[in-house]
Each structure stands twice: as structure tokens, then as C-alpha cells.
Short mmCIF file of C-alpha atoms in Angstrom, two decimals:
data_model
loop_
_atom_site.label_atom_id
_atom_site.label_comp_id
_atom_site.label_asym_id
_atom_site.label_seq_id
_atom_site.Cartn_x
_atom_site.Cartn_y
_atom_site.Cartn_z
CA MET A 1 3.64 18.92 10.00
CA LYS A 2 0.54 18.28 12.16
CA GLU A 3 -1.24 14.89 12.08
CA SER A 4 -4.68 16.49 12.37
CA ARG A 5 -6.91 16.83 15.37
CA LYS A 6 -8.42 13.42 14.47
CA THR A 7 -5.17 11.63 15.08
CA THR A 8 -4.72 9.85 18.40
CA PRO A 9 -1.54 8.69 19.97
CA LEU A 10 -0.68 5.08 19.05
CA ARG A 11 -0.86 4.18 22.75
CA CYS A 12 -4.56 4.89 23.25
CA THR A 13 -7.20 2.97 25.25
CA VAL A 14 -10.56 2.11 23.67
CA HIS A 15 -13.32 1.58 26.18
CA GLY A 16 -16.95 0.72 25.35
CA ALA A 17 -16.49 1.54 21.71
CA ILE A 18 -14.01 1.05 18.86
CA PHE A 19 -12.58 4.47 19.60
CA SER A 20 -13.64 6.74 22.50
CA ARG A 21 -14.16 9.89 20.42
CA LEU A 22 -16.31 7.92 18.00
CA GLN A 23 -18.61 6.63 20.72
CA GLN A 24 -21.04 9.52 20.56
CA ARG A 25 -20.47 10.23 16.87
CA LEU A 26 -20.97 6.69 15.59
CA ALA A 27 -22.70 4.82 18.42
CA VAL A 28 -20.61 1.73 17.52
CA ALA A 29 -20.82 -0.82 20.34
CA ALA A 30 -17.75 -2.82 20.96
CA ALA A 31 -17.60 -3.27 24.68
CA GLY A 32 -14.36 -4.06 26.36
CA MET A 33 -12.06 -3.39 23.37
CA ASN A 34 -8.56 -2.12 24.07
CA PHE A 35 -6.78 -2.15 20.74
CA LEU A 36 -3.57 -0.38 21.62
CA SER A 37 -1.43 -0.36 24.74
CA ALA A 38 -2.58 2.05 27.40
CA SER A 39 0.78 3.40 28.31
CA PRO A 40 4.01 4.23 26.62
CA ALA A 41 6.78 1.74 26.71
CA THR A 42 9.64 3.00 28.83
CA ALA A 43 12.98 2.97 27.14
CA GLN A 44 16.18 2.58 29.13
CA PRO A 45 18.29 5.79 28.89
CA GLY A 46 20.52 5.73 25.81
CA LEU A 47 18.88 2.63 24.34
CA GLY A 48 15.47 4.06 23.22
CA PRO A 49 14.55 6.14 20.17
CA PRO A 50 15.37 9.89 20.33
CA GLU A 51 13.11 11.66 22.76
CA ASP A 52 10.03 13.33 21.23
CA SER A 53 10.96 12.31 17.75
CA GLY A 54 8.78 14.14 15.17
CA ALA A 55 7.95 16.99 17.55
CA PRO A 56 8.62 20.58 16.34
CA ARG A 57 12.25 21.64 16.46
CA ARG A 58 13.39 18.24 17.88
CA ARG A 59 16.56 17.19 16.04
CA TYR A 60 18.28 13.88 15.65
CA VAL A 61 20.85 12.45 13.28
CA ILE A 62 20.88 8.98 11.75
CA ARG A 63 24.63 8.39 11.81
CA GLY A 64 27.10 6.20 9.89
CA GLY A 65 24.74 4.11 7.73
CA TYR A 66 24.74 3.11 4.05
CA VAL A 67 22.49 5.89 2.90
CA MET A 68 20.58 5.20 -0.27
CA SER A 69 18.62 8.39 -0.90
CA MET A 70 16.76 7.30 -4.14
CA ASP A 71 17.28 10.96 -5.30
CA PRO A 72 19.95 11.27 -7.99
CA ALA A 73 20.52 14.90 -7.04
CA VAL A 74 21.35 13.89 -3.51
CA GLY A 75 23.24 10.73 -4.18
CA ASP A 76 24.34 7.81 -1.92
CA PHE A 77 26.83 7.72 0.96
CA ALA A 78 28.81 4.99 2.72
CA PRO A 79 29.04 6.01 5.44
CA GLY A 80 26.47 8.74 5.46
CA ASP A 81 24.13 10.61 7.82
CA VAL A 82 20.55 11.94 7.61
CA LEU A 83 19.65 14.90 9.75
CA VAL A 84 15.97 15.13 10.85
CA GLU A 85 14.23 18.08 12.50
CA GLY A 86 10.66 17.68 13.58
CA THR A 87 8.93 15.97 10.67
CA LYS A 88 11.38 16.88 7.94
CA ILE A 89 14.80 15.91 6.52
CA LEU A 90 17.25 18.79 6.91
CA ALA A 91 20.29 17.30 5.32
CA VAL A 92 21.78 14.14 3.88
CA GLY A 93 25.49 13.57 3.52
CA PRO A 94 28.75 12.48 5.33
CA ASN A 95 29.76 13.87 8.75
CA LEU A 96 26.78 16.09 9.35
CA LYS A 97 26.84 18.39 12.36
CA PRO A 98 23.48 18.04 14.06
CA GLY A 99 23.98 20.77 16.64
CA HIS A 100 23.87 20.81 20.44
CA GLY A 101 21.39 18.52 22.12
CA ALA A 102 20.45 16.51 19.08
CA GLY A 103 19.69 12.84 19.45
CA VAL A 104 21.69 10.15 17.64
CA ILE A 105 20.55 6.93 15.93
CA ASP A 106 23.58 4.69 15.30
CA ALA A 107 23.08 3.31 11.81
CA THR A 108 26.37 1.44 11.65
CA GLY A 109 25.87 -1.68 9.45
CA ARG A 110 22.34 -0.43 8.48
CA ILE A 111 20.98 0.55 5.15
CA VAL A 112 19.10 3.89 5.45
CA MET A 113 16.54 4.50 2.71
CA PRO A 114 13.03 5.89 2.16
CA GLY A 115 10.18 3.80 3.33
CA PHE A 116 8.23 1.63 0.82
CA ILE A 117 4.95 2.88 -0.78
CA ASP A 118 2.09 0.48 -1.41
CA THR A 119 -0.36 2.03 -3.95
CA HIS A 120 -3.08 -0.56 -3.64
CA HIS A 121 -3.97 -2.67 -0.57
CA HIS A 122 -7.30 -4.02 0.67
CA GLN A 123 -6.64 -3.85 4.44
CA PHE A 124 -10.32 -4.59 5.41
CA GLU A 125 -9.61 -8.19 4.46
CA THR A 126 -6.83 -8.80 7.06
CA ALA A 127 -8.76 -11.36 9.12
CA LEU A 128 -9.08 -13.45 5.93
CA ARG A 129 -5.38 -13.81 5.35
CA SER A 130 -4.38 -17.01 3.47
CA PHE A 131 -8.04 -18.15 3.09
CA LEU A 132 -7.76 -17.89 -0.71
CA ALA A 133 -4.17 -19.11 -1.24
CA ASN A 134 -5.29 -21.20 -4.23
CA GLY A 135 -8.05 -18.91 -5.42
CA ILE A 136 -8.63 -17.05 -8.72
CA LEU A 137 -10.89 -14.09 -9.19
CA ILE A 138 -14.06 -15.76 -10.52
CA ASN A 139 -15.35 -19.31 -10.61
CA ASP A 140 -14.41 -20.76 -14.01
CA GLY A 141 -16.48 -23.96 -13.77
CA SER A 142 -13.44 -26.21 -13.61
CA GLY A 143 -14.33 -27.71 -10.19
CA SER A 144 -10.77 -27.34 -9.07
CA PRO A 145 -9.63 -25.95 -5.71
CA SER A 146 -8.87 -22.72 -7.48
CA ALA A 147 -12.43 -22.36 -8.77
CA ASN A 148 -14.09 -22.70 -5.37
CA PRO A 149 -13.74 -20.61 -3.21
CA THR A 150 -12.91 -17.60 -5.38
CA TYR A 151 -12.35 -13.95 -4.66
CA TYR A 152 -15.52 -12.42 -6.22
CA GLU A 153 -17.99 -14.99 -4.92
CA TYR A 154 -16.54 -15.38 -1.38
CA ILE A 155 -14.52 -12.32 -0.30
CA LEU A 156 -16.71 -9.62 -1.94
CA LEU A 157 -20.12 -11.30 -1.94
CA LYS A 158 -20.09 -13.44 1.26
CA PHE A 159 -17.58 -12.08 3.71
CA ALA A 160 -17.45 -8.31 3.03
CA PRO A 161 -21.20 -7.68 3.37
CA VAL A 162 -21.33 -9.04 7.02
CA CYS A 163 -18.53 -6.89 8.31
CA ARG A 164 -19.49 -4.58 11.19
CA PRO A 165 -17.76 -1.33 11.90
CA GLU A 166 -15.72 -2.95 14.65
CA ASP A 167 -14.51 -5.56 12.23
CA VAL A 168 -13.44 -2.82 9.78
CA TYR A 169 -11.48 -1.02 12.53
CA ILE A 170 -9.40 -3.92 13.74
CA ASN A 171 -8.75 -5.27 10.26
CA GLU A 172 -7.58 -1.87 8.99
CA LEU A 173 -5.46 -1.32 12.14
CA PHE A 174 -3.84 -4.69 12.27
CA GLY A 175 -3.16 -4.78 8.51
CA GLY A 176 -1.61 -1.32 8.55
CA LEU A 177 0.55 -2.09 11.62
CA ALA A 178 1.80 -5.24 9.93
CA GLN A 179 2.89 -3.30 6.83
CA LEU A 180 4.47 -0.59 9.07
CA ASP A 181 6.48 -3.33 10.67
CA ASP A 182 7.62 -4.35 7.16
CA GLY A 183 8.89 -0.85 6.32
CA VAL A 184 5.86 0.22 4.27
CA THR A 185 5.46 3.82 5.46
CA THR A 186 2.66 4.80 3.02
CA VAL A 187 -0.34 2.93 1.72
CA HIS A 188 -3.37 3.50 -0.55
CA ASP A 189 -5.97 1.58 1.27
CA ILE A 190 -8.80 0.50 -1.03
CA SER A 191 -11.44 -0.20 1.47
CA GLN A 192 -14.50 -1.54 -0.53
CA ILE A 193 -16.32 -1.74 2.78
CA HIS A 194 -18.32 1.47 2.87
CA HIS A 195 -21.66 -0.13 3.91
CA SER A 196 -22.51 2.97 6.01
CA PRO A 197 -21.10 6.24 7.17
CA GLN A 198 -20.06 4.45 10.38
CA HIS A 199 -18.07 1.97 8.38
CA SER A 200 -16.37 4.75 6.57
CA ASP A 201 -15.47 6.71 9.69
CA VAL A 202 -13.92 3.78 11.57
CA ALA A 203 -11.90 2.83 8.41
CA ILE A 204 -10.54 6.40 8.35
CA GLN A 205 -9.90 6.52 12.05
CA ALA A 206 -7.90 3.29 11.88
CA LEU A 207 -5.67 4.79 9.18
CA PHE A 208 -4.90 7.72 11.46
CA ASP A 209 -4.40 5.53 14.48
CA THR A 210 -1.87 3.26 12.64
CA GLY A 211 0.48 6.19 12.58
CA ARG A 212 1.72 5.91 8.98
CA ARG A 213 1.05 7.89 5.89
CA ALA A 214 -2.03 6.74 3.96
CA ALA A 215 -4.59 7.46 1.31
CA LEU A 216 -8.15 6.38 2.08
CA GLY A 217 -9.48 4.88 -1.15
CA TYR A 218 -13.21 5.62 -0.79
CA PHE A 219 -14.67 2.79 -2.86
CA GLU A 220 -18.04 1.03 -2.98
CA SER A 221 -19.92 -1.21 -0.58
CA ALA A 222 -18.79 -4.66 -1.66
CA GLY A 223 -21.96 -6.70 -2.14
CA GLY A 224 -24.12 -3.46 -2.31
CA VAL A 225 -25.26 -3.63 1.29
CA ALA A 226 -28.63 -1.91 1.68
CA GLY A 227 -28.39 1.71 2.94
CA ASN A 228 -24.86 2.32 1.75
CA GLN A 229 -24.09 5.92 0.93
CA TYR A 230 -21.51 5.45 -1.79
CA PRO A 231 -20.55 7.55 -3.65
CA GLN A 232 -22.36 10.67 -2.39
CA ASP A 233 -21.03 10.29 1.15
CA ALA A 234 -17.70 11.51 -0.20
CA LEU A 235 -19.20 14.96 0.06
CA ARG A 236 -19.35 14.60 3.83
CA ILE A 237 -16.13 12.55 4.27
CA LYS A 238 -13.81 15.04 2.49
CA PRO A 239 -14.59 18.12 4.57
CA GLN A 240 -15.03 16.22 7.80
CA TRP A 241 -11.86 14.21 7.76
CA PHE A 242 -9.60 15.79 5.07
CA SER A 243 -10.07 19.52 5.32
CA SER A 244 -6.29 19.89 5.80
CA SER A 245 -3.62 18.89 3.33
CA ASP A 246 -1.08 19.01 6.14
CA GLN A 247 -1.81 15.57 7.76
CA LEU A 248 -0.75 12.00 7.37
CA VAL A 249 -3.86 10.72 5.75
CA HIS A 250 -5.58 12.02 2.61
CA MET A 251 -8.40 10.87 0.31
CA ILE A 252 -8.71 9.24 -3.10
CA MET A 253 -12.01 8.65 -4.85
CA GLY A 254 -12.87 5.16 -5.97
CA GLY A 255 -14.57 5.06 -9.38
CA GLU A 256 -14.97 1.43 -10.43
CA VAL A 257 -16.20 1.36 -14.08
CA TYR A 258 -17.67 -2.18 -13.63
CA LEU A 259 -20.32 -0.72 -11.35
CA GLY A 260 -22.14 0.55 -14.37
CA GLU A 261 -22.38 3.95 -16.13
CA PRO A 262 -24.71 5.68 -13.70
CA THR A 263 -22.60 4.87 -10.66
CA TYR A 264 -19.17 5.48 -12.10
CA THR A 265 -20.26 8.68 -13.76
CA GLN A 266 -21.50 10.02 -10.38
CA ALA A 267 -18.36 8.88 -8.62
CA TRP A 268 -15.96 10.45 -11.21
CA HIS A 269 -17.94 13.74 -11.16
CA ILE A 270 -17.86 13.85 -7.33
CA GLY A 271 -14.17 13.03 -7.28
CA ARG A 272 -13.34 15.79 -9.71
CA GLN A 273 -15.61 18.23 -7.98
CA LEU A 274 -13.67 17.59 -4.75
CA GLY A 275 -10.26 17.72 -6.47
CA LEU A 276 -9.46 14.09 -5.60
CA GLN A 277 -7.52 11.50 -7.61
CA ILE A 278 -9.86 8.88 -9.12
CA ALA A 279 -8.78 5.25 -8.82
CA ALA A 280 -10.19 2.10 -10.42
CA HIS A 281 -9.40 -1.55 -10.96
CA ILE A 282 -8.83 -1.94 -14.75
CA LEU A 283 -8.38 -5.70 -15.64
CA SER A 284 -9.33 -8.47 -17.93
CA PRO A 285 -12.80 -9.58 -16.73
CA PHE A 286 -16.05 -7.62 -15.99
CA GLY A 287 -16.26 -6.17 -19.52
CA ILE A 288 -13.82 -3.36 -18.64
CA ARG A 289 -11.78 -3.25 -21.94
CA PRO A 290 -14.44 -1.45 -24.09
CA ILE A 291 -15.28 0.96 -21.16
CA LEU A 292 -11.60 2.06 -21.02
CA ASP A 293 -11.60 2.46 -24.80
CA ASP A 294 -14.59 4.85 -24.41
CA LEU A 295 -12.83 6.77 -21.68
CA ALA A 296 -9.64 7.01 -23.83
CA LEU A 297 -11.83 8.54 -26.53
CA GLY A 298 -13.44 10.93 -24.06
CA THR A 299 -16.85 9.34 -24.56
CA GLY A 300 -17.23 7.58 -21.24
CA GLY A 301 -20.10 7.89 -18.76
CA VAL A 302 -23.83 8.37 -19.04
CA ASN A 303 -23.50 11.47 -21.25
CA ASN A 304 -20.50 10.27 -23.19
CA ASP A 305 -18.39 13.21 -21.86
CA ILE A 306 -16.03 11.56 -19.31
CA ALA A 307 -12.39 11.34 -20.34
CA LEU A 308 -9.19 10.03 -18.84
CA GLY A 309 -6.99 12.54 -16.98
CA PRO A 310 -3.76 13.00 -14.94
CA ASP A 311 -6.01 12.52 -11.89
CA ASN A 312 -6.50 8.77 -12.69
CA LEU A 313 -4.74 5.95 -10.88
CA PHE A 314 -5.42 2.64 -12.58
CA ILE A 315 -4.74 -0.74 -10.90
CA HIS A 316 -3.57 -3.81 -12.83
CA MET A 317 -4.27 -2.68 -16.39
CA THR A 318 -4.24 -6.24 -17.63
CA GLY A 319 -5.90 -7.19 -20.92
CA MET A 320 -6.42 -3.68 -22.20
CA SER A 321 -6.27 -2.56 -25.87
CA ASP A 322 -3.68 -0.46 -27.52
CA LEU A 323 -6.20 2.27 -27.75
CA GLY A 324 -6.84 2.20 -24.00
CA TRP A 325 -3.15 2.09 -23.22
CA GLN A 326 -2.34 5.05 -25.52
CA GLY A 327 -5.16 6.94 -23.80
CA VAL A 328 -3.71 6.26 -20.37
CA LYS A 329 -0.26 7.40 -21.48
CA ASN A 330 -1.54 10.52 -23.20
CA ALA A 331 -3.59 11.53 -20.25
CA GLY A 332 -0.69 11.19 -17.90
CA ALA A 333 -2.58 8.67 -15.68
CA GLN A 334 -0.72 6.38 -13.37
CA VAL A 335 -0.60 2.56 -13.22
CA SER A 336 -0.09 0.35 -10.15
CA ILE A 337 0.90 -3.30 -10.79
CA ALA A 338 0.36 -6.10 -8.22
CA PHE A 339 2.77 -8.63 -9.80
CA PRO A 340 2.32 -11.63 -7.45
CA ILE A 341 -1.49 -11.35 -7.31
CA GLU A 342 -1.93 -10.83 -11.09
CA MET A 343 0.18 -13.88 -11.78
CA SER A 344 -1.63 -16.07 -9.23
CA MET A 345 -5.26 -14.99 -9.56
CA ARG A 346 -5.63 -14.85 -13.34
CA HIS A 347 -5.84 -11.11 -13.82
CA GLY A 348 -3.62 -11.53 -16.85
CA ILE A 349 0.10 -11.10 -17.32
CA PRO A 350 1.37 -8.05 -15.46
CA PRO A 351 1.76 -5.42 -18.15
CA ILE A 352 5.35 -4.42 -17.44
CA LEU A 353 6.56 -4.96 -21.03
CA LYS A 354 3.70 -2.81 -22.37
CA MET A 355 4.61 -0.04 -20.03
CA GLN A 356 8.28 -0.22 -21.05
CA SER A 357 7.28 0.02 -24.74
CA LEU A 358 5.36 3.14 -23.93
CA GLY A 359 8.10 4.72 -21.85
CA MET A 360 5.96 4.31 -18.67
CA GLU A 361 6.85 2.92 -15.20
CA PRO A 362 4.53 1.44 -12.56
CA SER A 363 4.28 1.71 -8.86
CA LEU A 364 3.89 -1.51 -6.87
CA SER A 365 0.91 -2.84 -4.84
CA SER A 366 0.33 -5.76 -2.58
CA ASP A 367 -3.42 -6.05 -3.30
CA VAL A 368 -4.94 -8.84 -1.13
CA GLU A 369 -3.46 -10.81 1.79
CA VAL A 370 -6.30 -13.40 1.35
CA THR A 371 -4.01 -14.80 -1.41
CA MET A 372 -0.48 -13.44 -1.02
CA THR A 373 1.70 -11.64 1.48
CA ALA A 374 1.74 -7.80 1.57
CA ASP A 375 5.53 -7.91 2.25
CA PHE A 376 7.22 -5.36 -0.06
CA PHE A 377 10.45 -7.36 -0.52
CA THR A 378 8.17 -9.96 -2.18
CA GLN A 379 6.64 -7.28 -4.44
CA MET A 380 9.98 -6.00 -5.63
CA ARG A 381 11.43 -9.52 -6.25
CA SER A 382 8.30 -10.68 -8.05
CA ALA A 383 8.40 -7.67 -10.31
CA MET A 384 12.00 -8.19 -11.22
CA THR A 385 11.87 -11.94 -11.71
CA MET A 386 8.55 -11.95 -13.71
CA GLN A 387 9.89 -9.40 -16.12
CA ARG A 388 13.22 -11.07 -16.47
CA VAL A 389 11.91 -14.55 -17.09
CA VAL A 390 9.87 -13.32 -19.98
CA VAL A 391 12.58 -11.20 -21.54
CA ASN A 392 15.32 -13.75 -20.97
CA GLN A 393 13.22 -16.30 -22.82
CA MET A 394 12.56 -13.83 -25.57
CA ILE A 395 16.31 -13.32 -25.99
CA LEU A 396 17.12 -17.08 -25.94
CA GLU A 397 14.51 -17.63 -28.72
CA GLN A 398 16.36 -15.08 -30.83
CA GLY A 399 19.10 -17.72 -31.24
CA THR A 400 18.85 -21.36 -32.28
CA PHE A 401 19.68 -23.06 -28.98
CA THR A 402 22.70 -24.66 -30.73
CA PRO A 403 26.31 -23.37 -31.23
CA PRO A 404 27.21 -20.78 -32.28
CA ASN A 405 23.90 -19.15 -31.59
CA GLN A 406 22.83 -20.61 -28.24
CA TRP A 407 23.61 -17.40 -26.39
CA PRO A 408 22.51 -14.57 -28.67
CA THR A 409 23.00 -10.85 -28.27
CA PRO A 410 19.55 -9.20 -27.87
CA THR A 411 18.20 -7.69 -31.07
CA PRO A 412 17.36 -3.99 -31.23
CA GLY A 413 13.96 -3.28 -29.65
CA THR A 414 14.18 -6.10 -27.04
CA PRO A 415 13.02 -4.73 -23.72
CA LYS A 416 15.71 -3.95 -21.22
CA LEU A 417 15.98 -6.28 -18.19
CA LEU A 418 14.75 -4.76 -15.03
CA ASN A 419 17.46 -4.26 -12.41
CA VAL A 420 17.38 -3.78 -8.70
CA ARG A 421 17.49 0.04 -8.87
CA ASP A 422 14.42 -0.09 -11.19
CA VAL A 423 12.21 -1.99 -8.70
CA LEU A 424 13.43 0.09 -5.79
CA ARG A 425 12.35 3.12 -7.78
CA PHE A 426 8.93 1.53 -8.35
CA ALA A 427 8.62 0.83 -4.64
CA THR A 428 9.52 4.34 -3.45
CA VAL A 429 9.82 7.29 -5.86
CA ASN A 430 7.07 6.02 -8.19
CA GLY A 431 4.73 5.20 -5.33
CA ALA A 432 4.97 8.78 -4.05
CA LYS A 433 4.37 10.23 -7.44
CA HIS A 434 1.41 7.98 -8.11
CA LEU A 435 -0.25 9.05 -4.82
CA ARG A 436 0.56 12.79 -5.41
CA LEU A 437 2.93 12.70 -2.53
CA ASP A 438 6.20 13.18 -4.39
CA GLY A 439 6.61 16.68 -2.80
CA LYS A 440 6.47 14.99 0.67
CA THR A 441 8.07 11.55 0.45
CA GLY A 442 9.57 8.78 -1.78
CA SER A 443 13.19 9.83 -1.41
CA LEU A 444 15.64 11.06 1.20
CA THR A 445 15.71 14.61 -0.02
CA PRO A 446 16.22 17.72 2.24
CA GLY A 447 12.86 19.47 2.69
CA LYS A 448 10.79 16.24 2.30
CA GLU A 449 9.24 14.60 5.28
CA ALA A 450 11.29 11.99 7.14
CA ASP A 451 9.73 8.66 6.11
CA ILE A 452 12.86 6.53 6.66
CA ILE A 453 13.59 2.90 7.25
CA LEU A 454 16.75 1.33 8.66
CA LEU A 455 17.56 -2.22 7.38
CA ASP A 456 19.98 -4.51 9.13
CA ALA A 457 22.76 -5.48 6.75
CA THR A 458 24.73 -7.28 9.40
CA ALA A 459 22.06 -10.07 9.69
CA LEU A 460 22.67 -13.70 8.90
CA ASN A 461 20.71 -13.56 5.66
CA VAL A 462 22.63 -10.54 4.27
CA ALA A 463 26.22 -10.27 5.55
CA PRO A 464 28.73 -9.58 4.14
CA LEU A 465 27.33 -6.64 2.34
CA ASN A 466 28.53 -6.20 -1.24
CA SER A 467 25.70 -4.17 -2.83
CA VAL A 468 23.33 -1.98 -1.02
CA PRO A 469 20.52 -2.08 -3.65
CA GLY A 470 21.24 -5.68 -4.41
CA ALA A 471 20.95 -6.75 -0.73
CA VAL A 472 17.64 -4.95 -0.29
CA VAL A 473 15.96 -6.50 -3.33
CA SER A 474 17.58 -9.93 -3.60
CA LEU A 475 18.27 -10.93 0.04
CA MET A 476 16.16 -9.10 2.58
CA ASP A 477 12.84 -9.68 4.24
CA ARG A 478 10.80 -8.16 7.04
CA THR A 479 13.20 -9.45 9.71
CA ASN A 480 15.76 -7.05 8.40
CA VAL A 481 13.49 -4.02 9.05
CA GLU A 482 14.97 -2.72 12.28
CA THR A 483 13.68 0.86 12.61
CA VAL A 484 10.78 2.67 10.89
CA ILE A 485 10.22 6.42 10.95
CA VAL A 486 7.17 8.25 9.65
CA ALA A 487 7.12 12.06 9.46
CA GLY A 488 10.10 12.11 11.82
CA LYS A 489 8.43 10.01 14.45
CA VAL A 490 9.95 6.62 15.31
CA ARG A 491 7.23 4.02 14.89
CA LYS A 492 9.35 0.90 15.03
CA TRP A 493 12.53 0.67 17.13
CA LYS A 494 15.15 -2.08 17.17
CA GLY A 495 12.77 -4.59 15.67
CA LYS A 496 9.64 -3.79 17.65
CA LEU A 497 6.65 -1.52 17.00
CA VAL A 498 6.58 1.28 19.52
CA GLY A 499 3.61 1.31 22.02
CA VAL A 500 1.61 -1.47 20.49
CA ASP A 501 0.09 -4.39 22.39
CA LEU A 502 0.27 -6.93 19.57
CA ASN A 503 -1.03 -9.91 21.55
CA HIS A 504 -4.23 -7.98 22.41
CA LEU A 505 -4.57 -6.85 18.80
CA ARG A 506 -4.21 -10.33 17.53
CA ARG A 507 -6.97 -11.61 19.92
CA GLN A 508 -9.28 -8.88 18.66
CA LEU A 509 -8.57 -9.79 15.06
CA GLU A 510 -9.15 -13.54 15.71
CA ALA A 511 -12.48 -12.63 17.36
CA SER A 512 -13.42 -10.57 14.28
CA ARG A 513 -12.48 -13.48 12.01
CA ASP A 514 -14.64 -15.86 13.98
CA TYR A 515 -17.58 -13.51 13.76
CA ILE A 516 -17.17 -12.88 10.00
CA PHE A 517 -17.03 -16.58 9.16
CA ALA A 518 -20.08 -17.31 11.32
CA ALA A 519 -22.08 -14.44 9.96
CA ALA A 520 -21.18 -15.45 6.37
CA GLY A 521 -22.21 -19.06 7.05
CA ILE A 522 -18.77 -20.38 6.11
CA ALA A 523 -17.22 -23.18 8.13
CA GLN A 524 -13.69 -22.60 9.32
CA ASN A 525 -11.30 -25.30 8.20
CA VAL A 526 -7.58 -24.55 8.85
CA PHE A 527 -6.46 -27.49 6.68
CA GLY A 528 -8.92 -26.86 3.83
CA GLN A 529 -7.75 -26.67 0.23
#
């Protein structure tokens, strides 16, 4: 698998512009920036990752780990091996024979599993992390710390419009690397920051430069910055950047229905013309419920002729009608749930019980780091505990809270409690399916691309290991993510990202933050709220 001619090595130098090849194309001035380390880190013989990992015909075996494939047809092995050649998985099983000259990754005491897949993340907001820890979506007039500042009024209408192309690049790059460090090997980056073609191009370049699998979510210009080319610039972006299906980054069309019928009609038509998935936030406010009902009936858009389809990916799906839900199910559309954000920011209750009642399953998404971490262990735990608290209470209330009925057997029709295997499936297999990548990733299946993470099960917060899926979901965090592999290439090794100057990146991100606050006229107050 090739990464596309637009991909640069992770260890690149940027002089006089955000990215040297973009200097003539974009004329984006960002003098003196050097985002990534200029030279490869030198590994001591025998202690570094396999040489030329991910290169054609280069083989290595991940040896002796607790292999959780997430593919029922492949199974799990303790101990087990994974054989990788070039970008792909050749075999999974015990005692594999890699052949002469193959490299070896010792996975003793490590859980070996597919990387996590985030189906909805706004990476352009990375410099605003934690700013909105108390915030809700829209000011509700309560005068509380949750009502001011809020997401819509501040993040989308004050901060986003002032972002320059160079801000977009470093935010996208830093946010992507942070998730790569966390074992999230694939992301759907919803970048509502397309104020100009230059903003779009640097957002895309950052996705390539991060070195992980990604879908560019080409959404609107938040705040409607004058001169923005959304949605028609998709007709340029798709052939210019995504002419090949054999690269790490692909494209999804944003089609927000709250932008009004003329705009979303145009966006959906362009997306379908280009053969792209069409994604949209579908949630309680902004008058979205009746719009989804129209789409479910096939009477959406300006000419009442737009319908739901299997090309739709809907985010949140809180507060929707039974008609809307049945339309989504019947159309074969996908649903991404951001459990922690929906619970915290008043989107509505995450609709996991509704999905269970319809025989549907979600993928997981981190949404916005302005309010909550993008860590995927948090996403899995939140999904499981939110569903279980609701269902457990439902079961308790089927009794009388007094003997002999204080611990009732669930009545028929009660939703099944989610378990650790369920949320692991949401975080891997379902994520791949929902981004149309299930032929490439999401499980450790021979023939798929090698997107693999190694998690340290000997660490203080996990040992002794008694359950592989249980340890991943209930005990682990990003400190357990020891090695990360994307398309066969080692991107994180023994706890450190390969070839990345994080101190320099952080300083660039801090400079971007300072500019964004100043340009938006918002005072920085690190002890505020």
C-alpha cells in the first residue's frame, strides 16, 4: 500500500511555510516553523523497531503476546503471533514461522490487538483543550458557569473564525499525534474550519503528515467566514488529494442539515456525485428532528427529493423520533455515539438503548477535547458504564426493593447489559465498518492492513492479567500503549512516538493558542471557571 505522493516522512523539516511543498501552492507564511524532527532517531541495534517496517516485502513477526484479533473467524491466542509483510497481516496464530531475515517484536506480557478507530473528532480545536470543561452546547440563560462560555457561541463563533492556515495545521497535527500515542490508529476528523482552500489543504496535509489512517470530514466554515468555498470546493479537493483509494487518508463529505435546505441540498448532491459518505451531526437542538423525519420519508432538501442512504454517517442521534430512527435503520446508515460529551454537554442521553432495541450498534467518537479527553479507554468505559447504570436501575425497579424481590430477575425485553467485548467491538470493528474501511482494518485478519497496538499488561495498573478484554476496558489507559503500528509501519515504539520533536510541537501549539485567544478578543485565564 502506498501512502500517496502527498505524504511526507514524519521526520520532515518545515522552513518558511507550514510545509515546504505547500509554500508555492498555498503561499502560507509561517516563518521559522519546524514541526517535526529533522532527522530520524537512531535506534541501538536490537533495541529499535524492525528495520524499514511497512516497506514492501519487509517481514516481521510480533511474537508471544496475548493476541485478541477481534475477528471470530481468526480467534484469540495466548501466546500468539502476528506475521506482517509490508503493510499487511500475513498470518495470525501460535508459533508462526516468519522466514529468514524477518524482524521480531517481542510481545511477551503484551496484549496485541487492532488499533482503535475514532469516527468523530474535531482536531482543529486542539489548542483549546479543557477551555470548556464546564460548558454545554448553547447558552441556556441560567447564568451558570456552564452557560457561559458555551460551545456554539465561543468555539464555533468566536475562536474558529480567526484560525489561520498555520493554526489549522499545528492543531490538526498535534491532536492527531496525541491520539496516535493513545493507540487510535484511525480517525474521522471533522474539520469545520474550511474558511478557504488554503485552510482545507493544510488540514489535509496535516492528516497525511501525522502518519495514521484518517478520513477528512470536509465540513463547513464555522462562523461562515467570508470567501469560504464550502461545499463546492469538494469538487477540487477530491481529485487533487484523494484520486487514489490506496492511501492512508480518504474523504467524507460533511452535510450538516442545520445549515439550511439550500446548503445541505448542495452538499449532499456533491457528496453523492463524488461517491463519498455523507456525515452530519444529528442531535436535539437546532431544529434537526423534523428535518431528519423529512429525510426518512425521502422528502428532504430543496426539491423534497433527498432521502437517507447507506452512505450516511450520523453523529449523536440524540432526541430523534421513532420515524427518524426507523428511517436510519432501514437505510443502513451508521451512527457514531460520543458518550462522555453527550452526557456532559446536554446533547441528550446517548441513544444506546434505542440502538439495541433496533438491533443496531454504534461506533465510538471522542468529539471535542475542549470539554473531554479524546482518550479511547475513556470512550469505552463511558459507553459501558452509562448503559449499565440505566439498565441496572431499570432491573432494580422491576422489584420492590424489599425481600424477597429486592434482586429481581430481568423481565423479558429488558436490554442486555453491555460487556467489555461489546465496547471493544464498537471501538474497532464497528469503527472500520462505519468509515467504509472494514476491508482494510478493524481486526487482526490476514489480508487486512497491519494497524496494530501492543498494550503493556505487566504494568502496575494491570498486573496480574486475568482477562485480556477486561484489562483493556476496565483497567488500562494511554500509559499502557507501548507500540503502535499503522499499515505495517511502527509509529510508536516502547512508549515513544518515532521521529517526533514533541517539545517543539508543543511550543508551536502554545503559540497558536495565544494567537487564537488574542484574535478572538478572549482573555486567557488558566484558573477560570
